[in-house]
Amino acid sequence: MKTNLQKAKELLQTGEYTCVLCQGDEVFTSTERGVAPLVNWISSGMDLGGFSAADKIVGRAAAFLYSLLGVDEVYASVMSEGAITLLSELNIPASYDSKTEHIINRAGTGGCPMEQAVKDITEPEQALEAIRKKMKELSR
């Protein structure tokens, strides 16, 4: 029998999804890029406690959001060193295929704007506020 994390990873790797959350027969998926699906799930008031998450890329911004969602564990194809440290501090088991020092922006020209938004933040709620503010700025 597959674990929740194995199921989430398999769906992530075989589907067109950017992130997948699984708990038993319940599955939530998204094709949105970046941290948008996580922010949307938080905004909708979803309680994802007990779920396992599989994501394409996880930096500190996403790690903060996964903690707010209450997930039990996080896997990423690519995970930043900062996310690994943060998830460990938050007692959320993390696994990954590839570790990177920093998450870069989509253009490949510098750091990820969401990572920049949370670089000096230590509390998940403050991170959510900073991420929402940055998302609003970028959508103009």
Tab-separated table of N, CA and C in Angstrom:
chain	number	residue	atom	x	y	z
A	1	MET	N	0.844	-1.188	0.000
A	1	MET	CA	0.000	0.000	0.000
A	1	MET	C	0.893	1.256	0.000
A	2	LYS	N	0.537	2.199	-0.850
A	2	LYS	CA	1.313	3.432	-0.978
A	2	LYS	C	1.043	4.371	0.189
A	3	THR	N	2.095	5.061	0.614
A	3	THR	CA	1.903	6.105	1.619
A	3	THR	C	1.329	7.338	0.931
A	4	ASN	N	0.841	8.279	1.730
A	4	ASN	CA	0.329	9.530	1.172
A	4	ASN	C	1.408	10.241	0.370
A	5	LEU	N	2.642	10.248	0.889
A	5	LEU	CA	3.724	10.937	0.195
A	5	LEU	C	4.075	10.239	-1.119
A	6	GLN	N	4.102	8.922	-1.118
A	6	GLN	CA	4.383	8.191	-2.362
A	6	GLN	C	3.326	8.500	-3.416
A	7	LYS	N	2.083	8.524	-3.001
A	7	LYS	CA	0.980	8.825	-3.922
A	7	LYS	C	1.114	10.246	-4.465
A	8	ALA	N	1.406	11.217	-3.587
A	8	ALA	CA	1.560	12.609	-4.011
A	8	ALA	C	2.722	12.746	-4.994
A	9	LYS	N	3.852	12.118	-4.680
A	9	LYS	CA	5.026	12.184	-5.560
A	9	LYS	C	4.719	11.588	-6.932
A	10	GLU	N	4.040	10.451	-6.931
A	10	GLU	CA	3.706	9.786	-8.196
A	10	GLU	C	2.804	10.666	-9.058
A	11	LEU	N	1.795	11.273	-8.438
A	11	LEU	CA	0.902	12.165	-9.187
A	11	LEU	C	1.654	13.388	-9.705
A	12	LEU	N	2.553	13.923	-8.900
A	12	LEU	CA	3.350	15.077	-9.324
A	12	LEU	C	4.206	14.719	-10.533
A	13	GLN	N	4.810	13.555	-10.500
A	13	GLN	CA	5.741	13.152	-11.552
A	13	GLN	C	5.051	12.675	-12.827
A	14	THR	N	3.813	12.202	-12.717
A	14	THR	CA	3.134	11.675	-13.900
A	14	THR	C	2.081	12.616	-14.466
A	15	GLY	N	1.645	13.597	-13.675
A	15	GLY	CA	0.619	14.531	-14.135
A	15	GLY	C	1.236	15.836	-14.584
A	16	GLU	N	0.385	16.776	-14.899
A	16	GLU	CA	0.827	18.105	-15.310
A	16	GLU	C	0.717	19.073	-14.137
A	17	TYR	N	0.865	18.567	-12.940
A	17	TYR	CA	0.658	19.367	-11.737
A	17	TYR	C	1.940	20.039	-11.258
A	18	THR	N	1.751	21.165	-10.559
A	18	THR	CA	2.879	21.835	-9.916
A	18	THR	C	2.975	21.434	-8.454
A	19	CYS	N	1.836	21.078	-7.848
A	19	CYS	CA	1.858	20.532	-6.496
A	19	CYS	C	0.649	19.628	-6.278
A	20	VAL	N	0.857	18.664	-5.382
A	20	VAL	CA	-0.156	17.651	-5.088
A	20	VAL	C	-0.164	17.412	-3.582
A	21	LEU	N	-1.357	17.355	-2.996
A	21	LEU	CA	-1.497	17.025	-1.580
A	21	LEU	C	-2.403	15.820	-1.444
A	22	CYS	N	-1.973	14.841	-0.660
A	22	CYS	CA	-2.736	13.606	-0.506
A	22	CYS	C	-2.885	13.218	0.954
A	23	GLN	N	-4.065	12.705	1.271
A	23	GLN	CA	-4.320	12.051	2.549
A	23	GLN	C	-5.391	11.017	2.280
A	24	GLY	N	-5.001	9.753	2.322
A	24	GLY	CA	-5.948	8.679	2.023
A	24	GLY	C	-6.497	8.845	0.619
A	25	ASP	N	-7.835	8.886	0.507
A	25	ASP	CA	-8.478	9.039	-0.802
A	25	ASP	C	-8.639	10.493	-1.218
A	26	GLU	N	-8.338	11.421	-0.330
A	26	GLU	CA	-8.452	12.845	-0.654
A	26	GLU	C	-7.198	13.329	-1.362
A	27	VAL	N	-7.400	13.997	-2.494
A	27	VAL	CA	-6.278	14.524	-3.272
A	27	VAL	C	-6.621	15.935	-3.734
A	28	PHE	N	-5.688	16.851	-3.527
A	28	PHE	CA	-5.809	18.210	-4.050
A	28	PHE	C	-4.617	18.443	-4.962
A	29	THR	N	-4.889	18.985	-6.150
A	29	THR	CA	-3.826	19.247	-7.110
A	29	THR	C	-3.937	20.670	-7.627
A	30	SER	N	-2.833	21.154	-8.170
A	30	SER	CA	-2.856	22.469	-8.807
A	30	SER	C	-1.884	22.489	-9.971
A	31	THR	N	-2.222	23.307	-10.945
A	31	THR	CA	-1.316	23.553	-12.070
A	31	THR	C	-0.817	24.996	-12.030
A	32	GLU	N	-1.223	25.746	-10.994
A	32	GLU	CA	-0.747	27.123	-10.844
A	32	GLU	C	0.735	27.112	-10.496
A	33	ARG	N	1.417	28.174	-10.900
A	33	ARG	CA	2.853	28.253	-10.663
A	33	ARG	C	3.170	28.962	-9.355
A	34	GLY	N	4.365	28.708	-8.873
A	34	GLY	CA	4.840	29.390	-7.680
A	34	GLY	C	4.048	29.031	-6.440
A	35	VAL	N	3.905	30.014	-5.548
A	35	VAL	CA	3.215	29.788	-4.276
A	35	VAL	C	1.717	30.059	-4.361
A	36	ALA	N	1.228	30.445	-5.545
A	36	ALA	CA	-0.191	30.793	-5.709
A	36	ALA	C	-1.160	29.722	-5.189
A	37	PRO	N	-0.962	28.431	-5.516
A	37	PRO	CA	-1.946	27.456	-5.012
A	37	PRO	C	-1.952	27.372	-3.486
A	38	LEU	N	-0.791	27.516	-2.873
A	38	LEU	CA	-0.709	27.433	-1.414
A	38	LEU	C	-1.429	28.612	-0.770
A	39	VAL	N	-1.199	29.800	-1.311
A	39	VAL	CA	-1.878	30.996	-0.797
A	39	VAL	C	-3.393	30.851	-0.985
A	40	ASN	N	-3.812	30.335	-2.124
A	40	ASN	CA	-5.246	30.154	-2.381
A	40	ASN	C	-5.875	29.164	-1.404
A	41	TRP	N	-5.172	28.063	-1.123
A	41	TRP	CA	-5.707	27.084	-0.174
A	41	TRP	C	-5.785	27.683	1.232
A	42	ILE	N	-4.789	28.460	1.614
A	42	ILE	CA	-4.827	29.128	2.922
A	42	ILE	C	-5.990	30.110	2.959
A	43	SER	N	-6.156	30.903	1.901
A	43	SER	CA	-7.225	31.912	1.843
A	43	SER	C	-8.610	31.285	1.912
A	44	SER	N	-8.746	30.079	1.374
A	44	SER	CA	-10.045	29.411	1.380
A	44	SER	C	-10.350	28.759	2.726
A	45	GLY	N	-9.365	28.789	3.643
A	45	GLY	CA	-9.585	28.239	4.975
A	45	GLY	C	-9.441	26.734	5.065
A	46	MET	N	-8.851	26.132	4.049
A	46	MET	CA	-8.690	24.678	4.059
A	46	MET	C	-7.755	24.240	5.176
A	47	ASP	N	-8.127	23.158	5.840
A	47	ASP	CA	-7.268	22.543	6.845
A	47	ASP	C	-6.675	21.296	6.200
A	48	LEU	N	-5.389	21.348	5.935
A	48	LEU	CA	-4.738	20.226	5.274
A	48	LEU	C	-3.849	19.457	6.253
A	49	GLY	N	-4.210	19.529	7.526
A	49	GLY	CA	-3.505	18.763	8.543
A	49	GLY	C	-3.579	17.279	8.213
A	50	GLY	N	-2.448	16.610	8.301
A	50	GLY	CA	-2.411	15.183	7.994
A	50	GLY	C	-2.079	14.874	6.545
A	51	PHE	N	-2.094	15.882	5.689
A	51	PHE	CA	-1.786	15.663	4.275
A	51	PHE	C	-0.278	15.624	4.042
A	52	SER	N	0.102	14.940	2.985
A	52	SER	CA	1.483	14.940	2.504
A	52	SER	C	1.509	15.747	1.222
A	53	ALA	N	2.562	16.563	1.061
A	53	ALA	CA	2.656	17.463	-0.088
A	53	ALA	C	3.835	17.093	-0.964
A	54	ALA	N	3.619	17.156	-2.269
A	54	ALA	CA	4.687	16.998	-3.257
A	54	ALA	C	4.622	18.217	-4.162
A	55	ASP	N	5.761	18.847	-4.397
A	55	ASP	CA	5.817	20.115	-5.113
A	55	ASP	C	7.027	20.106	-6.031
A	56	LYS	N	6.951	20.890	-7.100
A	56	LYS	CA	8.085	20.989	-8.034
A	56	LYS	C	9.275	21.682	-7.381
A	57	ILE	N	9.015	22.855	-6.773
A	57	ILE	CA	10.085	23.667	-6.182
A	57	ILE	C	9.609	24.203	-4.838
A	58	VAL	N	10.430	24.021	-3.803
A	58	VAL	CA	10.094	24.549	-2.479
A	58	VAL	C	11.275	25.348	-1.940
A	59	GLY	N	11.007	26.642	-1.736
A	59	GLY	CA	11.951	27.517	-1.050
A	59	GLY	C	11.360	27.868	0.302
A	60	ARG	N	11.964	28.833	0.982
A	60	ARG	CA	11.489	29.226	2.309
A	60	ARG	C	10.046	29.738	2.265
A	61	ALA	N	9.685	30.496	1.219
A	61	ALA	CA	8.320	31.026	1.121
A	61	ALA	C	7.306	29.883	1.138
A	62	ALA	N	7.511	28.888	0.296
A	62	ALA	CA	6.590	27.744	0.250
A	62	ALA	C	6.631	26.964	1.556
A	63	ALA	N	7.806	26.836	2.158
A	63	ALA	CA	7.920	26.107	3.428
A	63	ALA	C	7.060	26.770	4.503
A	64	PHE	N	7.109	28.099	4.583
A	64	PHE	CA	6.253	28.816	5.529
A	64	PHE	C	4.782	28.507	5.260
A	65	LEU	N	4.394	28.523	3.986
A	65	LEU	CA	2.992	28.306	3.629
A	65	LEU	C	2.554	26.875	3.937
A	66	TYR	N	3.420	25.912	3.660
A	66	TYR	CA	3.080	24.524	4.001
A	66	TYR	C	2.884	24.374	5.505
A	67	SER	N	3.668	25.094	6.301
A	67	SER	CA	3.490	25.016	7.758
A	67	SER	C	2.128	25.576	8.154
A	68	LEU	N	1.706	26.671	7.508
A	68	LEU	CA	0.391	27.255	7.796
A	68	LEU	C	-0.751	26.328	7.369
A	69	LEU	N	-0.521	25.554	6.322
A	69	LEU	CA	-1.527	24.596	5.862
A	69	LEU	C	-1.601	23.376	6.780
A	70	GLY	N	-0.564	23.162	7.577
A	70	GLY	CA	-0.577	22.060	8.531
A	70	GLY	C	-0.183	20.706	7.971
A	71	VAL	N	0.484	20.688	6.827
A	71	VAL	CA	0.850	19.399	6.229
A	71	VAL	C	1.814	18.626	7.129
A	72	ASP	N	1.793	17.306	6.986
A	72	ASP	CA	2.644	16.426	7.800
A	72	ASP	C	4.059	16.295	7.252
A	73	GLU	N	4.207	16.411	5.932
A	73	GLU	CA	5.514	16.224	5.306
A	73	GLU	C	5.511	16.862	3.929
A	74	VAL	N	6.720	17.224	3.453
A	74	VAL	CA	6.853	17.898	2.165
A	74	VAL	C	7.987	17.257	1.364
A	75	TYR	N	7.685	16.956	0.100
A	75	TYR	CA	8.685	16.502	-0.863
A	75	TYR	C	8.750	17.547	-1.965
A	76	ALA	N	9.939	17.799	-2.496
A	76	ALA	CA	10.078	18.676	-3.660
A	76	ALA	C	11.111	18.103	-4.608
A	77	SER	N	10.871	18.300	-5.898
A	77	SER	CA	11.879	17.928	-6.892
A	77	SER	C	13.137	18.737	-6.622
A	78	VAL	N	12.953	20.037	-6.326
A	78	VAL	CA	14.060	20.938	-5.976
A	78	VAL	C	13.682	21.666	-4.695
A	79	MET	N	14.576	21.635	-3.708
A	79	MET	CA	14.322	22.319	-2.435
A	79	MET	C	15.554	23.128	-2.057
A	80	SER	N	15.313	24.343	-1.570
A	80	SER	CA	16.430	25.194	-1.166
A	80	SER	C	16.941	24.791	0.215
A	81	GLU	N	18.195	25.118	0.457
A	81	GLU	CA	18.784	24.854	1.771
A	81	GLU	C	17.992	25.564	2.866
A	82	GLY	N	17.537	26.795	2.572
A	82	GLY	CA	16.742	27.546	3.536
A	82	GLY	C	15.435	26.853	3.871
A	83	ALA	N	14.802	26.249	2.870
A	83	ALA	CA	13.546	25.528	3.101
A	83	ALA	C	13.795	24.281	3.935
A	84	ILE	N	14.876	23.583	3.639
A	84	ILE	CA	15.211	22.368	4.398
A	84	ILE	C	15.400	22.719	5.872
A	85	THR	N	16.152	23.773	6.133
A	85	THR	CA	16.394	24.214	7.509
A	85	THR	C	15.095	24.638	8.181
A	86	LEU	N	14.292	25.449	7.492
A	86	LEU	CA	13.042	25.951	8.057
A	86	LEU	C	12.075	24.808	8.365
A	87	LEU	N	11.893	23.893	7.430
A	87	LEU	CA	10.983	22.775	7.659
A	87	LEU	C	11.452	21.940	8.847
A	88	SER	N	12.754	21.750	8.969
A	88	SER	CA	13.306	21.026	10.111
A	88	SER	C	12.971	21.745	11.417
A	89	GLU	N	13.160	23.069	11.437
A	89	GLU	CA	12.848	23.865	12.626
A	89	GLU	C	11.367	23.791	12.985
A	90	LEU	N	10.511	23.633	11.973
A	90	LEU	CA	9.063	23.557	12.171
A	90	LEU	C	8.586	22.119	12.386
A	91	ASN	N	9.554	21.184	12.476
A	91	ASN	CA	9.252	19.756	12.695
A	91	ASN	C	8.397	19.146	11.594
A	92	ILE	N	8.669	19.560	10.356
A	92	ILE	CA	7.986	18.993	9.193
A	92	ILE	C	9.029	18.221	8.395
A	93	PRO	N	8.896	16.895	8.304
A	93	PRO	CA	9.859	16.119	7.527
A	93	PRO	C	9.900	16.574	6.067
A	94	ALA	N	11.114	16.701	5.550
A	94	ALA	CA	11.300	17.164	4.174
A	94	ALA	C	12.168	16.171	3.408
A	95	SER	N	11.829	15.974	2.146
A	95	SER	CA	12.653	15.160	1.252
A	95	SER	C	12.680	15.842	-0.108
A	96	TYR	N	13.694	15.540	-0.887
A	96	TYR	CA	13.875	16.217	-2.171
A	96	TYR	C	14.782	15.379	-3.061
A	97	ASP	N	14.724	15.688	-4.353
A	97	ASP	CA	15.627	15.044	-5.312
A	97	ASP	C	16.891	15.860	-5.486
A	98	SER	N	16.731	17.175	-5.462
A	98	SER	CA	17.858	18.070	-5.702
A	98	SER	C	17.810	19.227	-4.712
A	99	LYS	N	18.971	19.522	-4.110
A	99	LYS	CA	19.067	20.635	-3.164
A	99	LYS	C	19.796	21.783	-3.856
A	100	THR	N	19.316	22.995	-3.595
A	100	THR	CA	19.942	24.181	-4.181
A	100	THR	C	20.150	25.234	-3.099
A	101	GLU	N	21.127	26.079	-3.320
A	101	GLU	CA	21.394	27.133	-2.346
A	101	GLU	C	20.269	28.162	-2.346
A	102	HIS	N	19.830	28.559	-3.546
A	102	HIS	CA	18.790	29.593	-3.682
A	102	HIS	C	17.794	29.202	-4.766
A	103	ILE	N	16.574	29.700	-4.622
A	103	ILE	CA	15.557	29.572	-5.669
A	103	ILE	C	15.688	30.818	-6.548
A	104	ILE	N	15.759	30.609	-7.856
A	104	ILE	CA	15.894	31.744	-8.772
A	104	ILE	C	14.541	32.109	-9.372
A	105	ASN	N	14.473	33.304	-9.950
A	105	ASN	CA	13.219	33.745	-10.572
A	105	ASN	C	12.987	32.992	-11.888
A	106	ARG	N	11.787	33.130	-12.434
A	106	ARG	CA	11.418	32.376	-13.648
A	106	ARG	C	12.259	32.747	-14.851
A	107	ALA	N	12.740	33.992	-14.877
A	107	ALA	CA	13.574	34.440	-16.000
A	107	ALA	C	15.016	33.950	-15.859
A	108	GLY	N	15.355	33.452	-14.672
A	108	GLY	CA	16.705	32.975	-14.436
A	108	GLY	C	17.722	34.094	-14.279
A	109	THR	N	17.228	35.288	-13.949
A	109	THR	CA	18.109	36.458	-13.886
A	109	THR	C	18.446	36.905	-12.466
A	110	GLY	N	17.882	36.239	-11.469
A	110	GLY	CA	18.132	36.640	-10.085
A	110	GLY	C	17.327	35.795	-9.133
A	111	GLY	N	17.244	36.249	-7.900
A	111	GLY	CA	16.514	35.511	-6.886
A	111	GLY	C	15.011	35.560	-7.072
A	112	CYS	N	14.350	34.539	-6.575
A	112	CYS	CA	12.889	34.466	-6.600
A	112	CYS	C	12.314	35.609	-5.766
A	113	PRO	N	11.338	36.355	-6.299
A	113	PRO	CA	10.774	37.474	-5.546
A	113	PRO	C	10.088	37.037	-4.239
A	114	MET	N	9.523	35.850	-4.211
A	114	MET	CA	8.883	35.368	-2.982
A	114	MET	C	9.933	35.062	-1.913
A	115	GLU	N	11.065	34.542	-2.349
A	115	GLU	CA	12.157	34.266	-1.412
A	115	GLU	C	12.697	35.581	-0.848
A	116	GLN	N	12.802	36.582	-1.722
A	116	GLN	CA	13.261	37.901	-1.268
A	116	GLN	C	12.286	38.490	-0.246
A	117	ALA	N	10.999	38.259	-0.477
A	117	ALA	CA	9.968	38.814	0.402
A	117	ALA	C	10.041	38.243	1.817
A	118	VAL	N	10.521	37.001	1.956
A	118	VAL	CA	10.532	36.354	3.280
A	118	VAL	C	11.937	36.191	3.862
A	119	LYS	N	12.939	36.795	3.223
A	119	LYS	CA	14.325	36.520	3.618
A	119	LYS	C	14.644	36.851	5.070
A	120	ASP	N	14.016	37.862	5.638
A	120	ASP	CA	14.309	38.243	7.022
A	120	ASP	C	13.175	37.882	7.985
A	121	ILE	N	12.267	37.039	7.531
A	121	ILE	CA	11.086	36.700	8.329
A	121	ILE	C	11.288	35.355	9.027
A	122	THR	N	10.777	35.277	10.256
A	122	THR	CA	10.918	34.040	11.029
A	122	THR	C	9.582	33.401	11.409
A	123	GLU	N	8.482	34.131	11.237
A	123	GLU	CA	7.163	33.630	11.627
A	123	GLU	C	6.285	33.386	10.402
A	124	PRO	N	5.617	32.210	10.346
A	124	PRO	CA	4.769	31.881	9.188
A	124	PRO	C	3.712	32.930	8.863
A	125	GLU	N	3.051	33.490	9.862
A	125	GLU	CA	1.996	34.484	9.607
A	125	GLU	C	2.574	35.745	8.960
A	126	GLN	N	3.754	36.168	9.426
A	126	GLN	CA	4.421	37.324	8.817
A	126	GLN	C	4.824	37.000	7.378
A	127	ALA	N	5.248	35.773	7.147
A	127	ALA	CA	5.629	35.359	5.797
A	127	ALA	C	4.427	35.420	4.857
A	128	LEU	N	3.286	34.942	5.319
A	128	LEU	CA	2.072	34.979	4.492
A	128	LEU	C	1.731	36.411	4.115
A	129	GLU	N	1.811	37.317	5.062
A	129	GLU	CA	1.522	38.732	4.805
A	129	GLU	C	2.492	39.298	3.760
A	130	ALA	N	3.778	38.993	3.900
A	130	ALA	CA	4.787	39.487	2.962
A	130	ALA	C	4.595	38.882	1.570
A	131	ILE	N	4.227	37.614	1.515
A	131	ILE	CA	4.004	36.936	0.228
A	131	ILE	C	2.787	37.539	-0.472
A	132	ARG	N	1.709	37.741	0.272
A	132	ARG	CA	0.508	38.357	-0.330
A	132	ARG	C	0.819	39.750	-0.868
A	133	LYS	N	1.578	40.512	-0.116
A	133	LYS	CA	1.960	41.867	-0.542
A	133	LYS	C	2.781	41.799	-1.830
A	134	LYS	N	3.743	40.906	-1.890
A	134	LYS	CA	4.596	40.765	-3.081
A	134	LYS	C	3.763	40.285	-4.274
A	135	MET	N	2.847	39.360	-4.059
A	135	MET	CA	1.989	38.879	-5.154
A	135	MET	C	1.159	40.024	-5.717
A	136	LYS	N	0.651	40.875	-4.848
A	136	LYS	CA	-0.148	42.027	-5.274
A	136	LYS	C	0.721	42.989	-6.102
A	137	GLU	N	1.937	43.246	-5.634
A	137	GLU	CA	2.851	44.124	-6.374
A	137	GLU	C	3.161	43.566	-7.753
A	138	LEU	N	3.379	42.277	-7.843
A	138	LEU	CA	3.745	41.652	-9.120
A	138	LEU	C	2.577	41.550	-10.092
A	139	SER	N	1.350	41.617	-9.578
A	139	SER	CA	0.183	41.474	-10.456
A	139	SER	C	-0.226	42.798	-11.097
A	140	ARG	N	0.427	43.883	-10.719
A	140	ARG	CA	0.076	45.202	-11.277
A	140	ARG	C	0.537	45.336	-12.694
